[in-house]
Amino acid sequence: MQTLAQHAGAARAVLLLSRDDTLSLAAEVTIDGEGTRVSLPDDGKWSAAVPEGLIRFALRTGETVLVDDAAADSRFQHDPHVALHRVRSVLCLPVVAHARLKAALYLENNLMARVFAQARLDLLELLATLAALSLENARLYADLQNREYRLRRLFEVDVIGIVLWDLDGRLLDANQAFLNMVGYSREDVENGAMNWFEMTPPEWRDQVVLEMDEIRRTGALRPIEKEYFRKDGTRLPVLMGATAFDESVQQGIAIVLDLSQQKQAEARALAIERRNRMLHAELAHTNRLVTMGHLSAWIAHDVKQPLAGLVTSANAGLRWLAANPPNIEATVRALERVMRDSARATDILDRTRALMRKAPARVEAVDINAVIDQTLSLVAAEADSKGIGIVLALHPGPLFAAAERTQLQQVVLNLLINAVEAMDADAAGHPRELRVVSGLDPMGRVVVEIRDTGPGLPTADGKDCFEAFFTTKPRGLGVGLAICRSIVEAFGGQICALPNPPRGATFRFLVPAR
Ligand code: ADP
C-alpha cells in the first residue's frame, strides 16, 4: 500500500474490501510532511473516509473512475468528503482479484489536480490486486487459525467422545473423552490398534452395514444408540452420530455420547418399579388375608345362627312327625323355618363369595350406600360388642360412584375396622360413636366420610397414615390405608384423614360419580 501510494503520487490511499456484499475499509495510508502512516482499522467503517457515491459507482460499473479535480467537478464537489477535505485528484480502481473477492482502491491528492495519469493505471491495478490478495490471505489465515482453535477446543471437551474414522474401520484419531470411555490409550490410537469395526459387538455388525450405507448415500449418520466393546471386553452403550468429511465419504468424524450412566439409571428405575409392583401385590394379598380374618369371624358369627336354627327346626319337624298322630301343621311350619334359615345361610355365603371374588377392576356404577350397608354388616357385631354405636347419615336414595364394587368394599371395610380399632384402643370414659356419611361434594363427586370418636390421628396432618407400613399398633401391618389410597386413586379419586372435632378422626374419600 505504501509503495502504491508513493508510486502514484497520492497523499492518501484507501483499500476497501467487499465481502458478502458489504464493503469495509481494510487499510489506509497517509503521506504528508511527517512521513507515511499506515492504519488497519478494526471496525472497517469507511463512508467518512472516501466519497461514498464515487466508490459505489466504480464498484457497480466495474470501471475505473479518474477525476482530475473533484472539488471543481460538479459531479463530486457536493460529496461531504470532497467538500470537507477539498479533494482534488481522485482515482478509484475496482479490483476483482478472483471470482469472489472484490475490492476498491481509492487514491486522492488534495494539493494538486491531475496527479493520477492514465499511463500508470496498469501498474496501479496490479499493485492494488496484490495488496487486496495479501490482506485477504491474512484474513483467511486468521479465520483458519480461529476455526482450528475452535475445533481443537471441541476435540478437547471431556463429555463428548470425538472420533475421526475411515470407512475401512480404522480409527484415525480420537479425543481423550472417547479414549476414557473405551479404556484405550493414546498409544493405542497412534499404533493403529483401534478399529471401530472390531470394537462393535457381533450382533451390532449387521447394523453397521446399514450405517455405512446411510453414510455413503447421505454423507451422514443420524444419531443412533448402539454398543462398543471397551478394551477390557465389557460393553459401552453409546449414542453416536457421524458425518463424512467430503463427497468421497472415505473419512469422517463421529460424535459419541456415553450412555452407561443413563442405562444404569434406567435399569435401577426398572428394578424399583418391579419391586414396587411386587410389594403392591404382596400388600394386596396381606390385606386380603386381614379381610379374610374378619370375614371368617363374621361368617362364624352370622352363619352359625341360621345353621343352629336349621338344626332346631329340623329336630322339631321330626318330633312333630313322630308324634301320634303326626302334627302335620306344626311339621310344615318347622320345614318352612328350615327353608327360611337355609335361604339366609345361602344369602350370607353368596354375599361372602361376591366380596371375595377377585373380580377384574372394571368401572361400573356402584351404589355407595349399598356398599356401606353391606360392609357395615361385617363389623356391626364387633362394634356392638365393644359398645360402639353406629350412626348413619347417608345420601337419600342410591348414590352411584364410577368404581368397582369389591374394591370399594375393601376401602370401606378397612376404614371401618380402623375406626373400631381406634375407639377400642382408646381409654374408657369417652362416648364411642362410628358415624358414616355419604353424599355429593360441590363438584358432583361421591364423598364418603367415616368418623370416629377415638384418640384421633397420630400425626398432625394425617398424611403419614397412608404410607405403606406406617402403623402405631403393636400388631399392625400399616398397609390398610396405603391400599385404600391406591384403590381410590386408581378410580381417579382422593382420600384424606382429618381431625373429627371435638374428638377422633375422620377419613374421607371422594370418587367420581356415575
Ligand atoms: P394398621 O391398621 O395395620 O396400622 P393402616 O394403614 O390401616 O394400618 O393404618 C395406619 C395407621 O393409621 C394406624 O396404625 C394408625 O396409627 C392410623 N390410623 C388409621 N385409622 C385411624 C383412626 N381411625 N384413628 C386414628 N388413627 C388411625
XYZ file of C-alpha atoms and ligand atoms in Angstrom:
541
model
C 0.000 0.000 0.000
C 2.905 2.349 0.799
C 4.642 1.578 -2.472
C 1.388 2.037 -4.216
C 0.657 5.421 -2.698
C 4.150 6.690 -3.292
C 4.283 5.369 -6.806
C 1.015 7.037 -7.716
C 1.801 10.304 -6.008
C -1.229 10.060 -3.713
C -1.484 11.792 -0.360
C -3.969 9.144 0.811
C -4.588 5.619 -0.364
C -7.506 3.575 0.921
C -8.182 -0.081 0.226
C -11.769 -1.230 0.564
C -12.671 -4.919 0.518
C -16.064 -6.184 -0.354
C -17.227 -9.448 1.215
C -20.752 -10.799 1.144
C -21.798 -7.547 -0.486
C -20.566 -5.432 2.392
C -17.720 -3.059 1.962
C -15.191 -2.482 4.688
C -12.094 -0.377 4.988
C -9.100 -2.721 5.077
C -6.111 -0.372 5.019
C -5.328 3.302 4.802
C -2.036 5.029 4.016
C -1.468 8.719 4.563
C 1.618 10.512 3.284
C 2.328 14.028 4.463
C 5.152 16.177 5.735
C 5.510 13.999 8.834
C 6.040 10.825 6.855
C 3.962 7.821 5.913
C 1.330 6.348 8.217
C -0.452 3.053 7.689
C -3.529 2.112 9.616
C -5.591 -1.051 9.617
C -8.857 -0.028 11.272
C -10.703 -2.629 13.327
C -14.226 -1.569 12.659
C -13.867 -1.300 8.868
C -16.096 1.811 8.741
C -15.372 3.618 5.514
C -18.067 6.013 4.479
C -16.434 9.056 6.114
C -13.001 8.229 4.655
C -13.942 8.325 0.969
C -16.545 9.871 -1.353
C -19.215 7.222 -0.997
C -21.134 7.798 -4.212
C -17.964 7.627 -6.269
C -16.908 4.331 -4.730
C -20.303 2.765 -5.232
C -20.350 3.925 -8.833
C -16.942 2.340 -9.506
C -17.917 -0.932 -7.862
C -21.244 -1.115 -9.642
C -19.871 -0.445 -13.099
C -16.515 -2.127 -12.586
C -14.893 0.853 -14.299
C -12.010 2.978 -13.164
C -13.019 6.469 -12.148
C -10.382 9.094 -12.736
C -11.261 12.609 -11.611
C -8.869 15.424 -12.434
C -10.196 17.921 -9.915
C -13.045 16.688 -7.740
C -13.524 19.985 -5.900
C -14.167 21.671 -9.217
C -16.207 18.817 -10.713
C -19.936 19.328 -10.483
C -20.499 15.560 -10.147
C -18.450 15.278 -6.955
C -17.940 18.685 -5.410
C -21.023 18.290 -3.176
C -19.910 14.992 -1.730
C -19.340 15.583 2.036
C -15.855 14.065 1.972
C -14.791 16.011 -1.102
C -16.241 19.216 0.257
C -14.729 18.781 3.705
C -11.199 17.942 2.561
C -11.261 19.884 -0.658
C -10.198 16.788 -2.509
C -8.703 17.391 -5.919
C -7.162 14.449 -7.735
C -9.074 11.203 -7.309
C -8.571 7.733 -8.657
C -10.825 4.809 -7.839
C -9.862 1.377 -9.153
C -12.312 -1.503 -8.716
C -10.385 -4.735 -8.371
C -11.652 -8.231 -8.984
C -8.837 -10.345 -7.708
C -10.613 -13.612 -8.164
C -14.162 -14.585 -8.709
C -15.374 -13.843 -5.191
C -13.161 -11.061 -3.994
C -13.955 -7.516 -4.876
C -12.004 -4.527 -3.738
C -11.661 -0.918 -4.500
C -8.518 1.130 -4.324
C -9.097 4.773 -3.690
C -6.342 7.359 -4.107
C -6.571 11.073 -3.540
C -4.435 14.137 -3.534
C -5.786 17.325 -2.037
C -2.972 19.594 -3.145
C -2.871 19.108 -6.850
C -5.235 18.439 -9.680
C -4.491 15.855 -12.392
C -1.955 13.905 -10.335
C -3.091 10.445 -11.478
C -2.198 9.759 -15.068
C -3.876 7.206 -17.290
C -0.496 5.725 -18.148
C 0.189 4.416 -14.648
C -3.094 2.616 -14.282
C -1.934 -0.901 -15.238
C 0.780 -0.948 -12.678
C -1.519 0.503 -10.027
C -4.101 -2.138 -10.739
C -1.517 -4.873 -10.304
C -0.295 -3.407 -7.041
C -3.846 -2.989 -5.774
C -4.615 -6.616 -6.627
C -1.546 -7.739 -4.715
C -2.485 -5.624 -1.725
C -6.041 -6.941 -1.754
C -4.862 -10.526 -2.084
C -2.364 -10.334 0.728
C -4.907 -8.766 3.012
C -7.466 -11.384 2.097
C -4.939 -14.157 2.621
C -4.021 -12.794 6.010
C -7.679 -12.744 6.930
C -8.263 -16.260 5.636
C -5.285 -17.470 7.554
C -6.565 -15.829 10.735
C -10.002 -17.363 10.097
C -8.436 -20.742 9.608
C -6.450 -20.450 12.809
C -9.572 -19.392 14.614
C -11.550 -22.285 13.235
C -8.799 -24.739 14.013
C -8.609 -23.389 17.527
C -12.342 -23.878 17.965
C -12.171 -27.395 16.528
C -9.319 -28.200 18.899
C -11.392 -26.917 21.800
C -14.283 -29.082 20.673
C -11.970 -32.031 20.368
C -10.728 -31.483 23.891
C -14.119 -31.384 25.605
C -14.338 -34.180 28.086
C -18.016 -35.066 27.887
C -18.395 -35.943 24.233
C -16.261 -38.525 22.522
C -14.998 -37.442 19.120
C -13.541 -39.890 16.663
C -12.040 -39.499 13.228
C -12.752 -42.612 11.218
C -12.351 -44.091 7.807
C -14.697 -46.488 6.125
C -12.176 -49.326 6.257
C -12.706 -49.465 10.008
C -9.583 -47.599 11.017
C -9.788 -45.124 13.810
C -7.567 -42.248 12.743
C -7.820 -40.149 15.858
C -9.926 -39.884 18.988
C -10.180 -37.387 21.769
C -9.385 -38.179 25.372
C -13.075 -38.364 26.284
C -13.593 -41.222 23.840
C -10.405 -42.979 24.976
C -11.598 -42.748 28.584
C -14.968 -44.211 27.619
C -13.472 -47.242 25.916
C -10.397 -47.640 28.134
C -7.798 -47.288 25.358
C -4.681 -45.109 25.492
C -3.324 -42.546 23.095
C -0.609 -45.009 22.059
C -3.328 -47.439 21.008
C -4.639 -44.806 18.590
C -1.191 -43.950 17.329
C -0.227 -47.605 16.815
C -3.406 -48.121 14.826
C -4.574 -50.680 17.396
C -8.091 -49.311 17.413
C -10.537 -50.438 14.798
C -14.096 -49.294 15.238
C -15.462 -52.234 13.308
C -13.759 -54.701 15.642
C -14.912 -52.658 18.618
C -18.503 -53.270 17.518
C -20.085 -56.347 19.180
C -21.089 -59.060 16.681
C -24.840 -58.509 16.990
C -24.414 -54.866 16.012
C -22.408 -55.594 12.888
C -25.396 -56.039 10.583
C -26.477 -52.632 11.744
C -23.021 -51.255 10.882
C -23.517 -52.330 7.277
C -26.731 -50.276 7.213
C -24.948 -47.349 8.865
C -22.180 -47.378 6.279
C -24.796 -47.491 3.582
C -26.533 -44.457 5.055
C -23.263 -42.546 5.256
C -22.453 -43.391 1.647
C -25.876 -42.253 0.492
C -26.362 -39.135 2.600
C -22.882 -38.267 3.827
C -24.079 -38.514 7.439
C -25.454 -40.899 10.019
C -28.366 -39.841 12.174
C -27.807 -40.383 15.909
C -28.360 -43.994 16.913
C -27.985 -45.973 20.110
C -25.521 -48.828 19.929
C -22.704 -50.518 21.824
C -18.916 -50.715 21.625
C -16.540 -53.131 23.263
C -14.241 -51.472 25.766
C -10.630 -52.610 25.742
C -11.370 -54.907 28.694
C -14.183 -56.608 26.746
C -17.060 -55.008 28.685
C -19.736 -53.197 26.748
C -20.250 -49.480 26.452
C -23.737 -48.273 25.485
C -23.491 -45.101 23.411
C -25.416 -42.629 21.346
C -23.469 -41.824 18.206
C -23.836 -39.819 15.041
C -21.360 -39.328 12.225
C -20.690 -37.235 9.205
C -18.294 -37.666 6.292
C -15.658 -35.054 5.510
C -16.412 -34.825 1.807
C -18.240 -36.425 -1.090
C -15.772 -39.277 -1.383
C -17.108 -40.447 2.005
C -13.923 -42.236 2.883
C -13.302 -40.429 6.144
C -15.331 -38.501 8.614
C -15.992 -37.560 12.187
C -18.224 -39.245 14.740
C -19.638 -37.870 17.955
C -20.093 -40.426 20.706
C -22.028 -39.959 23.930
C -21.564 -42.376 26.833
C -24.967 -43.770 27.829
C -23.784 -46.171 30.505
C -24.975 -43.998 33.384
C -28.377 -43.424 31.806
C -28.691 -47.155 31.102
C -27.776 -47.981 34.692
C -30.315 -45.421 35.945
C -32.950 -46.908 33.644
C -32.167 -50.403 34.894
C -32.366 -49.179 38.502
C -35.698 -47.464 37.848
C -36.999 -50.642 36.234
C -35.875 -52.739 39.199
C -37.517 -50.305 41.638
C -40.721 -50.372 39.654
C -40.688 -54.156 39.564
C -40.069 -54.273 43.323
C -42.874 -51.800 43.906
C -45.215 -53.858 41.825
C -44.311 -56.980 43.790
C -44.691 -55.106 47.056
C -48.055 -53.870 45.973
C -49.164 -57.363 45.046
C -47.907 -58.578 48.415
C -49.696 -55.778 50.227
C -52.911 -56.537 48.417
C -52.543 -60.171 49.376
C -51.805 -59.376 53.011
C -54.770 -57.089 53.112
C -56.919 -59.805 51.702
C -55.759 -62.079 54.490
C -56.638 -59.442 57.081
C -60.043 -59.062 55.472
C -60.426 -62.833 55.385
C -59.769 -62.923 59.120
C -62.648 -60.568 59.696
C -64.804 -62.397 57.248
C -64.302 -65.758 58.857
C -65.138 -64.251 62.246
C -68.265 -62.772 60.737
C -69.232 -65.969 58.922
C -68.746 -67.940 62.093
C -70.961 -65.442 63.888
C -73.663 -64.932 61.270
C -73.880 -68.335 59.617
C -73.878 -70.160 62.917
C -77.255 -68.651 63.755
C -79.190 -69.909 60.707
C -77.369 -73.248 60.972
C -78.365 -73.646 64.590
C -81.869 -72.585 63.579
C -81.871 -75.245 60.866
C -80.931 -77.989 63.264
C -83.520 -76.883 65.824
C -86.292 -76.617 63.228
C -85.399 -79.948 61.605
C -85.435 -81.645 65.025
C -88.787 -80.060 65.811
C -90.153 -81.216 62.447
C -89.006 -84.780 63.127
C -90.593 -84.659 66.571
C -93.950 -83.385 65.176
C -93.897 -86.157 62.534
C -93.088 -88.881 65.067
C -95.956 -87.759 67.311
C -99.075 -89.834 67.371
C -100.972 -88.649 65.460
C -98.319 -86.682 63.499
C -98.846 -82.917 63.728
C -98.679 -82.062 60.047
C -99.398 -78.389 60.532
C -96.548 -77.927 63.013
C -94.241 -80.014 60.792
C -94.980 -77.731 57.839
C -94.176 -74.678 59.988
C -90.884 -76.281 61.096
C -89.988 -77.110 57.493
C -90.827 -73.541 56.481
C -88.366 -72.323 59.151
C -85.791 -74.751 57.701
C -86.382 -73.225 54.286
C -86.039 -69.668 55.646
C -82.861 -70.374 57.590
C -81.178 -72.157 54.705
C -82.122 -69.278 52.396
C -80.491 -66.922 54.890
C -77.347 -69.052 55.065
C -77.195 -69.214 51.262
C -77.598 -65.475 51.063
C -74.749 -64.905 53.511
C -72.496 -67.274 51.599
C -73.392 -65.609 48.290
C -72.508 -62.218 49.658
C -69.250 -63.535 51.048
C -68.368 -65.035 47.698
C -69.181 -61.774 45.963
C -66.897 -59.964 48.366
C -64.033 -62.390 47.976
C -64.282 -62.906 44.259
C -61.267 -61.443 42.558
C -63.296 -59.563 40.024
C -61.406 -57.546 37.391
C -61.108 -53.856 38.189
C -63.703 -52.604 35.771
C -65.524 -49.391 36.337
C -69.235 -49.705 36.864
C -71.969 -47.760 38.572
C -71.721 -48.772 42.220
C -74.303 -47.624 44.731
C -72.070 -46.423 47.540
C -74.912 -46.611 50.081
C -75.366 -50.309 49.286
C -71.609 -50.826 49.686
C -71.655 -49.076 53.078
C -74.697 -51.073 54.167
C -73.219 -54.371 53.170
C -69.790 -53.677 54.646
C -71.198 -52.309 57.891
C -72.947 -55.617 58.460
C -69.452 -57.178 58.590
C -68.334 -55.062 61.515
C -71.658 -54.402 63.203
C -71.378 -57.336 65.593
C -67.832 -56.408 66.592
C -68.738 -52.751 67.044
C -71.704 -53.733 69.137
C -69.614 -55.969 71.357
C -67.277 -53.024 72.030
C -70.020 -50.626 72.917
C -69.684 -48.616 69.737
C -72.825 -47.003 68.406
C -73.216 -46.748 64.637
C -74.842 -43.631 63.193
C -75.675 -43.400 59.516
C -76.110 -40.134 57.618
C -76.433 -41.461 54.097
C -77.450 -39.658 50.946
C -81.192 -40.223 50.451
C -81.641 -42.713 47.631
C -78.906 -44.561 45.710
C -75.620 -42.728 45.102
C -73.707 -44.106 42.141
C -69.926 -43.986 42.006
C -67.817 -44.899 38.957
C -65.711 -47.633 40.545
C -65.650 -51.325 41.241
C -67.845 -52.775 43.939
C -65.470 -55.203 45.653
C -62.634 -52.692 45.711
C -64.829 -50.003 47.251
C -65.935 -52.585 49.804
C -62.263 -53.124 50.656
C -61.795 -49.403 51.219
C -64.899 -49.004 53.367
C -64.119 -52.169 55.329
C -60.562 -51.011 56.066
C -61.767 -47.627 57.271
C -64.481 -49.165 59.444
C -62.071 -51.649 61.007
C -59.555 -48.863 61.700
C -62.264 -46.754 63.339
C -63.430 -49.633 65.508
C -59.852 -50.482 66.488
C -59.063 -46.850 67.271
C -62.025 -46.493 69.612
C -61.397 -49.896 71.147
C -57.812 -48.924 71.991
C -58.979 -45.654 73.483
C -59.236 -45.119 77.227
C -62.648 -45.797 78.692
C -64.981 -42.945 79.560
C -65.399 -41.428 76.100
C -68.515 -41.777 74.018
C -67.922 -44.316 71.244
C -69.600 -43.386 68.023
C -68.944 -44.542 64.487
C -70.610 -42.199 62.032
C -70.797 -42.970 58.325
C -71.729 -40.157 55.967
C -72.311 -40.278 52.236
C -73.228 -37.532 49.769
C -72.119 -35.456 46.823
C -69.496 -32.748 47.086
C -69.922 -29.345 45.362
C -68.126 -30.718 42.287
C -70.589 -33.583 41.991
C -68.222 -36.289 43.241
C -69.330 -39.042 45.563
C -67.967 -38.430 49.037
C -67.878 -40.837 51.966
C -66.784 -39.995 55.500
C -66.098 -42.438 58.272
C -65.842 -40.631 61.579
C -64.899 -41.991 64.940
C -64.528 -40.592 68.437
C -61.246 -42.388 69.119
C -57.928 -40.823 70.167
C -57.504 -39.006 66.823
C -54.771 -39.076 64.176
C -51.235 -39.972 65.211
C -49.719 -37.068 63.228
C -50.879 -33.514 62.733
C -51.700 -33.629 59.030
C -52.663 -37.291 58.893
C -50.677 -37.907 55.700
C -48.288 -40.428 57.252
C -51.110 -42.881 57.874
C -51.325 -43.538 54.132
C -47.687 -44.517 53.849
C -47.153 -48.247 53.436
C -46.031 -49.880 56.694
C -46.864 -46.852 58.808
C -48.518 -48.196 61.905
C -48.896 -47.224 65.536
C -50.492 -50.501 66.516
C -48.422 -53.139 68.303
C -49.612 -55.800 65.899
C -50.442 -53.538 62.963
C -49.161 -54.046 59.450
C -49.560 -50.476 58.267
C -50.807 -51.487 54.842
C -54.564 -50.957 55.046
C -54.649 -47.249 54.329
C -51.899 -47.491 51.708
C -54.099 -49.924 49.833
C -57.181 -47.735 50.342
C -55.324 -44.860 48.776
C -54.109 -46.863 45.812
C -57.631 -48.171 45.166
C -59.292 -44.760 45.458
C -56.667 -43.102 43.283
C -56.949 -45.842 40.689
C -60.549 -44.706 40.166
C -59.457 -41.088 39.899
C -60.439 -40.234 43.459
C -58.764 -38.914 46.598
C -58.556 -39.919 50.199
C -57.517 -37.919 53.253
C -57.552 -38.003 57.014
C -58.795 -35.099 59.127
C -59.496 -34.445 62.779
C -63.089 -35.015 63.849
C -63.750 -32.258 66.369
C -64.206 -32.412 69.253
C -62.671 -35.877 69.279
C -61.453 -38.604 66.944
C -60.597 -38.906 63.288
C -62.434 -38.510 60.003
C -61.383 -40.480 56.946
C -62.868 -39.025 53.812
C -62.670 -40.326 50.273
C -64.001 -38.995 47.007
C -64.661 -40.946 43.828
C -66.141 -39.755 40.541
C -69.903 -40.107 40.304
C -71.567 -42.202 37.611
P -52.640 -50.673 60.557
O -54.084 -50.583 60.957
O -52.187 -52.062 60.293
O -51.788 -49.916 61.479
P -53.430 -48.834 58.478
O -52.844 -48.480 57.195
O -54.820 -49.317 58.489
O -52.514 -49.934 59.141
O -53.326 -47.569 59.413
C -52.103 -46.931 59.644
C -52.121 -46.105 60.859
O -53.001 -45.019 60.693
C -52.605 -46.793 62.094
O -51.595 -47.557 62.703
C -52.994 -45.608 62.948
O -51.867 -45.021 63.550
C -53.549 -44.636 61.952
N -54.993 -44.684 61.868
C -55.736 -45.329 60.956
N -57.043 -45.158 61.209
C -57.140 -44.387 62.313
C -58.226 -43.837 63.081
N -59.483 -44.092 62.743
N -57.913 -43.085 64.142
C -56.653 -42.838 64.488
N -55.592 -43.313 63.808
C -55.820 -44.077 62.741
